[in-house]
Amino acid sequence: MTDTQTQPQHAETDDARSDLISRVRTILGRRTEGRAVALLSVVVVITAITEPIVFTSYEVTLGRIALIGLVALGLTAVILMGELDLAVASTLAVSGVIMASFESITIGILAALGTGLLIGVVNAFFVIVVGINSFIATLGMLFFLRGAAFVISGEAPVRLANVDAGIAFGRPLIGPLSPRMLIFIAAFVMLHIFLTRVRAGREFYAVGGNREAAHDAGIPVTRRVFTGFMISGFVASLAGVINTLERTAADPTAGSAVLLASFAAAIIGGVLLNGGRGSVFGTLLGASSLGLLQVALTLSGVQVDVQNIVIGSVLLLAVITDPSSLRAAAGSMRALVRSRSGP
Amino acid sequence: MQMRRSRLVGLFAAGAMVLVACGGAADDGAVDSADAEGDTTDADGGGATDGEEFDVFALLPQGNDQPYGTTYLPPMEAKAAELGINLTITNSQYDADTQASDCEVAVASRPDLIILWPAVGDTIRPCLSAADAAGIPVTITNSDVNPEDKDLTEAFSGPDTYGQGAASAEIMCDLAGGDEIGIIMVNGLTGNSTAINRESGFEETIEAECPNVTILARQPGDWNKDDSQIAASEMITAVGAENIDGAYAADDTMVAGVIDAFIARDMDPADLYITSIGNTFLGNPLVSDGSLDGTVFQSSSWDGENAVVLAHEVLTGQAVEDLFMPSVKVTADNADDPDVAPEW
């Protein structure tokens, strides 16, 4: 074989390699879960060394992840469109109270889930039809629903008519998986398919990325925003139903820890608060990291104040290490250096 | 355990640094393990009376974030160290879901016993059932469980919260004599078992012993002064200052807010009948200066210490029964007695 024959072959191989690297870079560049994967890896390694019981008692850890993650999954649908839903925790509380107020668990569940959908419709109406900023609209809804939960419950926890059914619901159903975990997995799979394989779901990204352009491209923005808020409301009420069944009572003060934890899971998972970027897989990773962290810290007897410091630090890191934040910081630094070195 | 705890927090801090490197940004967000260490509530240590050591989880709804918890924890930890009990303490901050999850973690780690202070009494049965199924005994501290859940617990230690409300009502009845008076009522956090029991104890005693006292309006003050002041102010506006002869608040922190609301409306608290519960650092001086007519002593140190004493009795196989803190009435006559010196 001569040099003239081998050179083109080498060139072709180099081209193929650089093409592959370029494609991998493009794919990785599009993904937003990088920081969540890094965080989860760090958390898994550290907990495996210090608190291996976190993995041997995996049903507890999975339960905590499902507790944090379910509401976060619904919230992701709204955040992807550049909106916020601060009412999720109150939706959870009022749905639970409504459910427990019925003698029949089936009717109670249907009423609670219907309430969640209705709350989503009302939120979307204020945001997209009336034109109120989603932060303000859902903040108002947060207070309204919290008050409603107190009024409906008579300012006291409402016990389920059938406590035994609630206790049975909390037990493992398939292997170590309880109904909460199975519902969480089902919700994750369905939302993932919806947002990646269904056209209406994929349009959420377009609505969040550039609403004007999405509208000009013929995407029914109003319908998509309504759908997003309805998903968020439905999932939050589903979490309320699950909590009520597992606790055998509905607490009108429930959900105080849910709002921040679900936002934290989505943000750590790489979901951009401005919309247009992120995935439910990222949210799952974020919820997994937070769940593992919380269980490991609780097992070690670390006080909740310190747990909050650790989780707050992780959240800050997630925001600080966001590529757009880094680009903005680098730009500011360059401008500062230029202004200092200028005439 | 303290070493393990600080190592874990330190490792997470190191992990955070790795993340920073991944993101390509410098950051100072790592947790200071020294700070973390300073805030832990480990009760490890020798000094066991009989050399036997026990692992105990204490599932509490408050800790150093509340005045009561701040003075509840040190005697609890000291007694645990003395009795050879390794305590792992959690704080759910009155969130029932968090406490349920903490309970799952506790059961999974198979301690010798769980000390439980229910965040929301009605939601605690699944936790008790899980502990029972795992063969882990549970003792209750501070706020007792519902009667139907008692069979899943060993015993209770703490204040008689119903009796405290009743004792505060008895002071009110004495103050009112036979006069027809109207009062406003500020209760604790809605849904909290202590709040519910104190409200029931007060109201039922009023109905039984002095029906001449009418509760004109009631609102929750959420155990804090600011919310109570707002709640009292709203009730004064709603029912009219001229119709109000007094007030009851479910604890001293809240009664301080109520008194401030009266003062803001030019109503002299000394002319009104005001009762409360706690005999705290805030409430005791109010009794001495005449703003507060009476309160009921609750000792946080007794509560914390006896939670561990009761647990130890169960662990060492002794026969146990419910242990109630005495509900001592504190008025201007005995407010300065050393026996009722405030603790929190």
Short mmCIF file of C-alpha atoms in Angstrom, two decimals, chain B:
data_model
loop_
_atom_site.label_atom_id
_atom_site.label_comp_id
_atom_site.label_asym_id
_atom_site.label_seq_id
_atom_site.Cartn_x
_atom_site.Cartn_y
_atom_site.Cartn_z
CA MET B 1 -21.98 9.78 65.61
CA GLN B 2 -21.10 13.47 65.71
CA MET B 3 -17.88 12.70 63.85
CA ARG B 4 -19.78 10.72 61.24
CA ARG B 5 -22.24 13.59 60.86
CA SER B 6 -19.64 16.28 60.34
CA ARG B 7 -17.78 13.96 57.98
CA LEU B 8 -20.95 13.56 55.92
CA VAL B 9 -21.61 17.29 55.76
CA GLY B 10 -17.93 17.88 54.99
CA LEU B 11 -18.02 15.31 52.21
CA PHE B 12 -21.06 16.95 50.72
CA ALA B 13 -19.19 20.24 50.88
CA ALA B 14 -16.31 18.62 49.01
CA GLY B 15 -18.82 17.24 46.53
CA ALA B 16 -20.14 20.72 46.04
CA MET B 17 -16.65 21.82 45.12
CA VAL B 18 -16.53 19.08 42.48
CA LEU B 19 -19.78 20.39 41.08
CA VAL B 20 -18.33 23.85 40.90
CA ALA B 21 -15.47 22.45 38.92
CA CYS B 22 -17.97 20.70 36.61
CA GLY B 23 -19.72 24.00 36.02
CA GLY B 24 -16.43 25.78 35.57
CA ALA B 25 -17.23 28.40 38.15
CA ALA B 26 -15.66 29.30 41.44
CA ASP B 27 -18.05 29.49 44.33
CA ASP B 28 -18.09 29.71 48.06
CA GLY B 29 -21.33 27.85 48.58
CA ALA B 30 -19.81 24.91 50.36
CA VAL B 31 -21.15 24.18 53.79
CA ASP B 32 -18.97 24.99 56.70
CA SER B 33 -18.71 21.71 58.49
CA ALA B 34 -17.82 23.49 61.71
CA ASP B 35 -21.11 25.37 61.54
CA ALA B 36 -22.89 22.16 60.81
CA GLU B 37 -21.23 20.48 63.72
CA GLY B 38 -22.22 23.27 66.01
CA ASP B 39 -25.84 22.79 65.14
CA THR B 40 -26.08 19.08 65.53
CA THR B 41 -27.96 17.53 68.40
CA ASP B 42 -25.94 14.45 69.00
CA ALA B 43 -26.27 13.00 72.44
CA ASP B 44 -23.53 10.42 72.19
CA GLY B 45 -21.35 9.96 75.13
CA GLY B 46 -20.60 7.66 77.91
CA GLY B 47 -21.96 7.85 81.37
CA ALA B 48 -24.52 5.12 80.93
CA THR B 49 -25.79 4.13 84.32
CA ASP B 50 -25.57 0.40 83.67
CA GLY B 51 -23.17 0.31 80.73
CA GLU B 52 -25.93 -0.68 78.32
CA GLU B 53 -26.32 1.55 75.26
CA PHE B 54 -29.44 2.11 73.15
CA ASP B 55 -30.07 3.70 69.77
CA VAL B 56 -33.13 5.92 69.82
CA PHE B 57 -34.70 8.10 67.13
CA ALA B 58 -36.53 11.20 68.40
CA LEU B 59 -38.98 12.44 65.76
CA LEU B 60 -39.77 16.00 66.83
CA PRO B 61 -41.71 18.75 65.04
CA GLN B 62 -39.44 21.51 66.36
CA GLY B 63 -35.91 22.04 67.60
CA ASN B 64 -33.60 25.01 67.84
CA ASP B 65 -35.93 26.92 65.53
CA GLN B 66 -38.45 27.49 68.36
CA PRO B 67 -37.98 28.91 71.88
CA TYR B 68 -39.56 25.82 73.47
CA GLY B 69 -37.43 23.43 71.44
CA THR B 70 -34.27 25.35 72.28
CA THR B 71 -34.76 24.66 75.98
CA TYR B 72 -36.35 21.22 75.46
CA LEU B 73 -33.35 19.72 73.65
CA PRO B 74 -30.40 20.29 76.07
CA PRO B 75 -31.99 18.49 79.07
CA MET B 76 -33.13 15.74 76.72
CA GLU B 77 -29.61 15.29 75.34
CA ALA B 78 -28.02 15.48 78.78
CA LYS B 79 -30.33 12.84 80.20
CA ALA B 80 -29.78 10.66 77.12
CA ALA B 81 -26.01 10.86 77.59
CA GLU B 82 -26.41 10.00 81.27
CA LEU B 83 -28.58 6.96 80.52
CA GLY B 84 -26.47 5.67 77.62
CA ILE B 85 -28.93 6.51 74.88
CA ASN B 86 -27.59 7.48 71.44
CA LEU B 87 -30.16 9.96 70.18
CA THR B 88 -30.78 10.77 66.53
CA ILE B 89 -33.08 13.78 66.45
CA THR B 90 -35.15 14.97 63.50
CA ASN B 91 -37.21 18.15 63.16
CA SER B 92 -40.17 18.09 60.75
CA GLN B 93 -41.06 21.74 61.41
CA TYR B 94 -44.70 20.72 61.93
CA ASP B 95 -44.97 19.26 58.44
CA ALA B 96 -46.86 15.94 58.63
CA ASP B 97 -45.42 14.63 55.36
CA THR B 98 -41.86 15.36 56.45
CA GLN B 99 -42.44 13.64 59.79
CA ALA B 100 -43.99 10.62 58.05
CA SER B 101 -40.93 10.41 55.82
CA ASP B 102 -38.61 10.82 58.84
CA CYS B 103 -40.52 7.98 60.47
CA GLU B 104 -39.89 5.72 57.46
CA VAL B 105 -36.17 6.52 57.73
CA ALA B 106 -36.23 5.82 61.47
CA VAL B 107 -37.99 2.46 61.06
CA ALA B 108 -35.57 1.48 58.28
CA SER B 109 -32.58 2.12 60.54
CA ARG B 110 -34.02 -0.24 63.21
CA PRO B 111 -33.42 1.72 66.41
CA ASP B 112 -34.19 0.26 69.84
CA LEU B 113 -37.01 2.76 70.33
CA ILE B 114 -38.66 5.81 68.74
CA ILE B 115 -39.63 8.88 70.73
CA LEU B 116 -42.39 10.64 68.83
CA TRP B 117 -43.77 14.16 69.21
CA PRO B 118 -46.59 14.16 66.65
CA ALA B 119 -46.61 17.11 64.25
CA VAL B 120 -50.25 16.42 63.38
CA GLY B 121 -51.86 13.83 65.65
CA ASP B 122 -54.41 12.62 63.10
CA THR B 123 -51.78 11.64 60.53
CA ILE B 124 -49.51 9.57 62.74
CA ARG B 125 -51.17 6.14 62.72
CA PRO B 126 -49.30 4.78 59.64
CA CYS B 127 -46.00 5.65 61.34
CA LEU B 128 -47.07 3.88 64.52
CA SER B 129 -48.25 0.86 62.52
CA ALA B 130 -44.94 0.65 60.65
CA ALA B 131 -42.96 0.81 63.90
CA ASP B 132 -45.23 -1.77 65.48
CA ALA B 133 -44.80 -4.10 62.50
CA ALA B 134 -41.02 -3.71 62.79
CA GLY B 135 -41.15 -4.44 66.53
CA ILE B 136 -39.89 -0.99 67.49
CA PRO B 137 -41.52 0.44 70.65
CA VAL B 138 -42.75 4.03 70.46
CA THR B 139 -43.14 6.48 73.32
CA ILE B 140 -44.90 9.81 72.86
CA THR B 141 -43.65 13.15 74.12
CA ASN B 142 -45.31 16.56 74.53
CA SER B 143 -48.53 15.99 72.53
CA ASP B 144 -50.33 12.70 72.97
CA VAL B 145 -51.77 10.66 70.10
CA ASN B 146 -55.50 10.14 69.53
CA PRO B 147 -57.18 7.62 71.88
CA GLU B 148 -57.67 5.11 69.03
CA ASP B 149 -53.90 5.11 68.39
CA LYS B 150 -52.87 4.66 72.03
CA ASP B 151 -52.61 0.86 71.71
CA LEU B 152 -49.69 1.32 69.29
CA THR B 153 -47.65 3.31 71.82
CA GLU B 154 -45.96 2.39 75.09
CA ALA B 155 -46.75 5.54 77.10
CA PHE B 156 -46.87 9.32 77.00
CA SER B 157 -44.87 11.95 78.86
CA GLY B 158 -45.56 15.66 78.69
CA PRO B 159 -48.01 18.36 79.56
CA ASP B 160 -51.67 17.65 79.94
CA THR B 161 -52.58 20.02 77.12
CA TYR B 162 -56.32 19.69 77.72
CA GLY B 163 -55.70 20.28 81.44
CA GLN B 164 -53.64 23.39 80.65
CA GLY B 165 -56.54 24.90 78.70
CA ALA B 166 -58.84 23.97 81.57
CA ALA B 167 -56.51 25.54 84.16
CA SER B 168 -56.33 28.77 82.14
CA ALA B 169 -60.15 28.75 81.97
CA GLU B 170 -60.37 28.29 85.75
CA ILE B 171 -58.25 31.42 86.23
CA MET B 172 -60.61 33.26 83.85
CA CYS B 173 -63.67 32.01 85.77
CA ASP B 174 -62.15 33.23 89.06
CA LEU B 175 -61.42 36.63 87.52
CA ALA B 176 -64.92 37.02 86.08
CA GLY B 177 -66.66 35.99 89.28
CA GLY B 178 -70.34 35.95 88.37
CA ASP B 179 -70.16 38.89 85.93
CA GLU B 180 -71.29 38.56 82.32
CA ILE B 181 -68.15 39.19 80.28
CA GLY B 182 -67.07 38.82 76.66
CA ILE B 183 -63.60 37.69 75.62
CA ILE B 184 -61.66 37.07 72.44
CA MET B 185 -59.69 33.87 71.91
CA VAL B 186 -56.38 33.37 70.08
CA ASN B 187 -55.53 29.72 69.40
CA GLY B 188 -52.40 27.92 68.26
CA LEU B 189 -51.58 26.61 64.79
CA THR B 190 -54.68 25.19 63.16
CA GLY B 191 -54.70 21.40 63.15
CA ASN B 192 -51.96 21.07 65.77
CA SER B 193 -53.03 18.66 68.50
CA THR B 194 -51.78 20.89 71.33
CA ALA B 195 -53.76 23.79 69.90
CA ILE B 196 -56.89 21.67 69.55
CA ASN B 197 -56.62 20.21 73.08
CA ARG B 198 -55.98 23.56 74.76
CA GLU B 199 -58.90 25.14 72.90
CA SER B 200 -61.18 22.27 73.92
CA GLY B 201 -59.95 22.36 77.54
CA PHE B 202 -60.54 26.09 77.80
CA GLU B 203 -63.90 26.18 76.07
CA GLU B 204 -65.41 23.13 77.78
CA THR B 205 -64.31 24.36 81.22
CA ILE B 206 -65.79 27.80 80.53
CA GLU B 207 -69.08 26.19 79.45
CA ALA B 208 -69.14 23.97 82.52
CA GLU B 209 -67.89 26.31 85.25
CA CYS B 210 -68.62 29.88 84.14
CA PRO B 211 -71.15 30.16 81.31
CA ASN B 212 -71.28 33.86 82.13
CA VAL B 213 -68.03 34.17 80.11
CA THR B 214 -68.80 34.45 76.39
CA ILE B 215 -66.23 33.84 73.66
CA LEU B 216 -67.05 36.63 71.20
CA ALA B 217 -64.58 35.70 68.47
CA ARG B 218 -61.68 33.34 67.90
CA GLN B 219 -58.77 33.16 65.45
CA PRO B 220 -55.50 31.22 65.17
CA GLY B 221 -52.34 33.08 66.10
CA ASP B 222 -50.04 30.30 64.81
CA TRP B 223 -47.93 30.32 68.00
CA ASN B 224 -46.30 33.64 67.09
CA LYS B 225 -46.63 37.17 68.42
CA ASP B 226 -47.04 39.10 65.17
CA ASP B 227 -49.84 36.93 63.79
CA SER B 228 -51.58 37.04 67.17
CA GLN B 229 -51.39 40.83 67.31
CA ILE B 230 -52.96 41.05 63.84
CA ALA B 231 -55.61 38.44 64.74
CA ALA B 232 -56.49 40.26 67.99
CA SER B 233 -56.59 43.61 66.26
CA GLU B 234 -59.00 42.24 63.65
CA MET B 235 -61.24 40.72 66.33
CA ILE B 236 -61.30 44.00 68.30
CA THR B 237 -62.48 45.76 65.13
CA ALA B 238 -65.01 43.03 64.34
CA VAL B 239 -66.73 42.80 67.74
CA GLY B 240 -66.07 46.34 69.00
CA ALA B 241 -63.66 47.33 71.74
CA GLU B 242 -66.53 48.30 74.04
CA ASN B 243 -67.81 44.69 74.06
CA ILE B 244 -64.50 43.11 75.03
CA ASP B 245 -63.65 42.48 78.67
CA GLY B 246 -60.73 40.15 78.21
CA ALA B 247 -58.81 37.61 76.17
CA TYR B 248 -57.41 34.10 76.23
CA ALA B 249 -54.37 33.09 74.19
CA ALA B 250 -53.09 29.52 73.95
CA ASP B 251 -49.56 30.54 74.88
CA ASP B 252 -47.55 33.42 76.31
CA THR B 253 -45.91 34.39 73.03
CA MET B 254 -49.32 34.93 71.50
CA VAL B 255 -50.74 36.69 74.54
CA ALA B 256 -47.92 39.26 74.26
CA GLY B 257 -49.24 40.04 70.76
CA VAL B 258 -52.80 40.28 72.07
CA ILE B 259 -51.71 42.71 74.81
CA ASP B 260 -49.89 44.85 72.22
CA ALA B 261 -53.08 44.91 70.12
CA PHE B 262 -55.08 46.14 73.16
CA ILE B 263 -52.49 48.84 73.90
CA ALA B 264 -52.55 49.96 70.25
CA ARG B 265 -56.33 50.53 70.65
CA ASP B 266 -55.82 52.51 73.89
CA MET B 267 -57.24 49.64 75.94
CA ASP B 268 -55.36 49.18 79.23
CA PRO B 269 -54.59 45.45 79.64
CA ALA B 270 -54.61 45.91 83.42
CA ASP B 271 -58.35 46.66 83.18
CA LEU B 272 -59.02 43.50 81.18
CA TYR B 273 -59.16 39.81 82.15
CA ILE B 274 -56.35 38.09 80.26
CA THR B 275 -55.13 34.50 80.66
CA SER B 276 -52.66 32.33 78.85
CA ILE B 277 -50.45 29.20 79.07
CA GLY B 278 -46.67 28.81 79.36
CA ASN B 279 -45.19 31.02 82.08
CA THR B 280 -42.33 31.81 79.72
CA PHE B 281 -39.63 34.49 79.88
CA LEU B 282 -42.13 36.62 77.96
CA GLY B 283 -45.24 35.75 79.97
CA ASN B 284 -43.92 35.71 83.54
CA PRO B 285 -42.95 39.44 83.61
CA LEU B 286 -46.35 40.28 82.12
CA VAL B 287 -47.97 38.52 85.08
CA SER B 288 -45.70 40.41 87.48
CA ASP B 289 -46.53 43.82 85.96
CA GLY B 290 -50.26 43.12 85.89
CA SER B 291 -50.77 43.03 82.10
CA LEU B 292 -51.46 39.30 82.20
CA ASP B 293 -53.72 38.02 84.98
CA GLY B 294 -52.68 34.41 84.90
CA THR B 295 -50.82 31.73 82.99
CA VAL B 296 -50.09 28.00 83.40
CA PHE B 297 -46.54 26.80 83.95
CA GLN B 298 -45.09 24.50 81.31
CA SER B 299 -41.56 23.28 81.92
CA SER B 300 -39.67 22.56 78.70
CA SER B 301 -36.81 20.98 80.66
CA TRP B 302 -39.20 18.61 82.45
CA ASP B 303 -40.68 17.72 79.08
CA GLY B 304 -37.38 17.00 77.32
CA GLU B 305 -35.84 15.14 80.23
CA ASN B 306 -38.84 12.94 80.94
CA ALA B 307 -39.18 11.96 77.28
CA VAL B 308 -35.82 10.21 77.65
CA VAL B 309 -36.55 8.91 81.16
CA LEU B 310 -39.74 7.26 79.91
CA ALA B 311 -37.94 5.82 76.89
CA HIS B 312 -35.24 4.38 79.15
CA GLU B 313 -37.84 2.78 81.39
CA VAL B 314 -39.39 1.08 78.37
CA LEU B 315 -35.97 -0.04 77.09
CA THR B 316 -35.01 -1.52 80.43
CA GLY B 317 -38.27 -3.43 80.67
CA GLN B 318 -39.86 -1.43 83.47
CA ALA B 319 -43.62 -1.09 83.76
CA VAL B 320 -44.59 2.35 82.48
CA GLU B 321 -47.64 4.55 82.49
CA ASP B 322 -48.40 8.04 81.22
CA LEU B 323 -46.35 10.74 82.89
CA PHE B 324 -48.07 14.12 83.14
CA MET B 325 -46.39 17.45 83.83
CA PRO B 326 -48.19 19.27 86.66
CA SER B 327 -50.31 22.21 85.38
CA VAL B 328 -49.37 24.87 87.96
CA LYS B 329 -51.35 28.11 87.78
CA VAL B 330 -49.18 31.24 87.87
CA THR B 331 -50.75 34.53 88.97
CA ALA B 332 -49.43 37.73 90.56
CA ASP B 333 -49.45 35.88 93.92
CA ASN B 334 -46.80 33.31 92.97
CA ALA B 335 -45.15 34.68 89.80
CA ASP B 336 -41.88 35.37 91.64
CA ASP B 337 -41.64 31.96 93.35
CA PRO B 338 -38.47 30.03 92.41
CA ASP B 339 -40.63 26.93 91.84
CA VAL B 340 -42.24 28.55 88.83
CA ALA B 341 -39.20 30.39 87.47
CA PRO B 342 -39.63 30.56 83.67
CA GLU B 343 -37.41 28.32 81.52
CA TRP B 344 -38.11 29.41 77.95
#
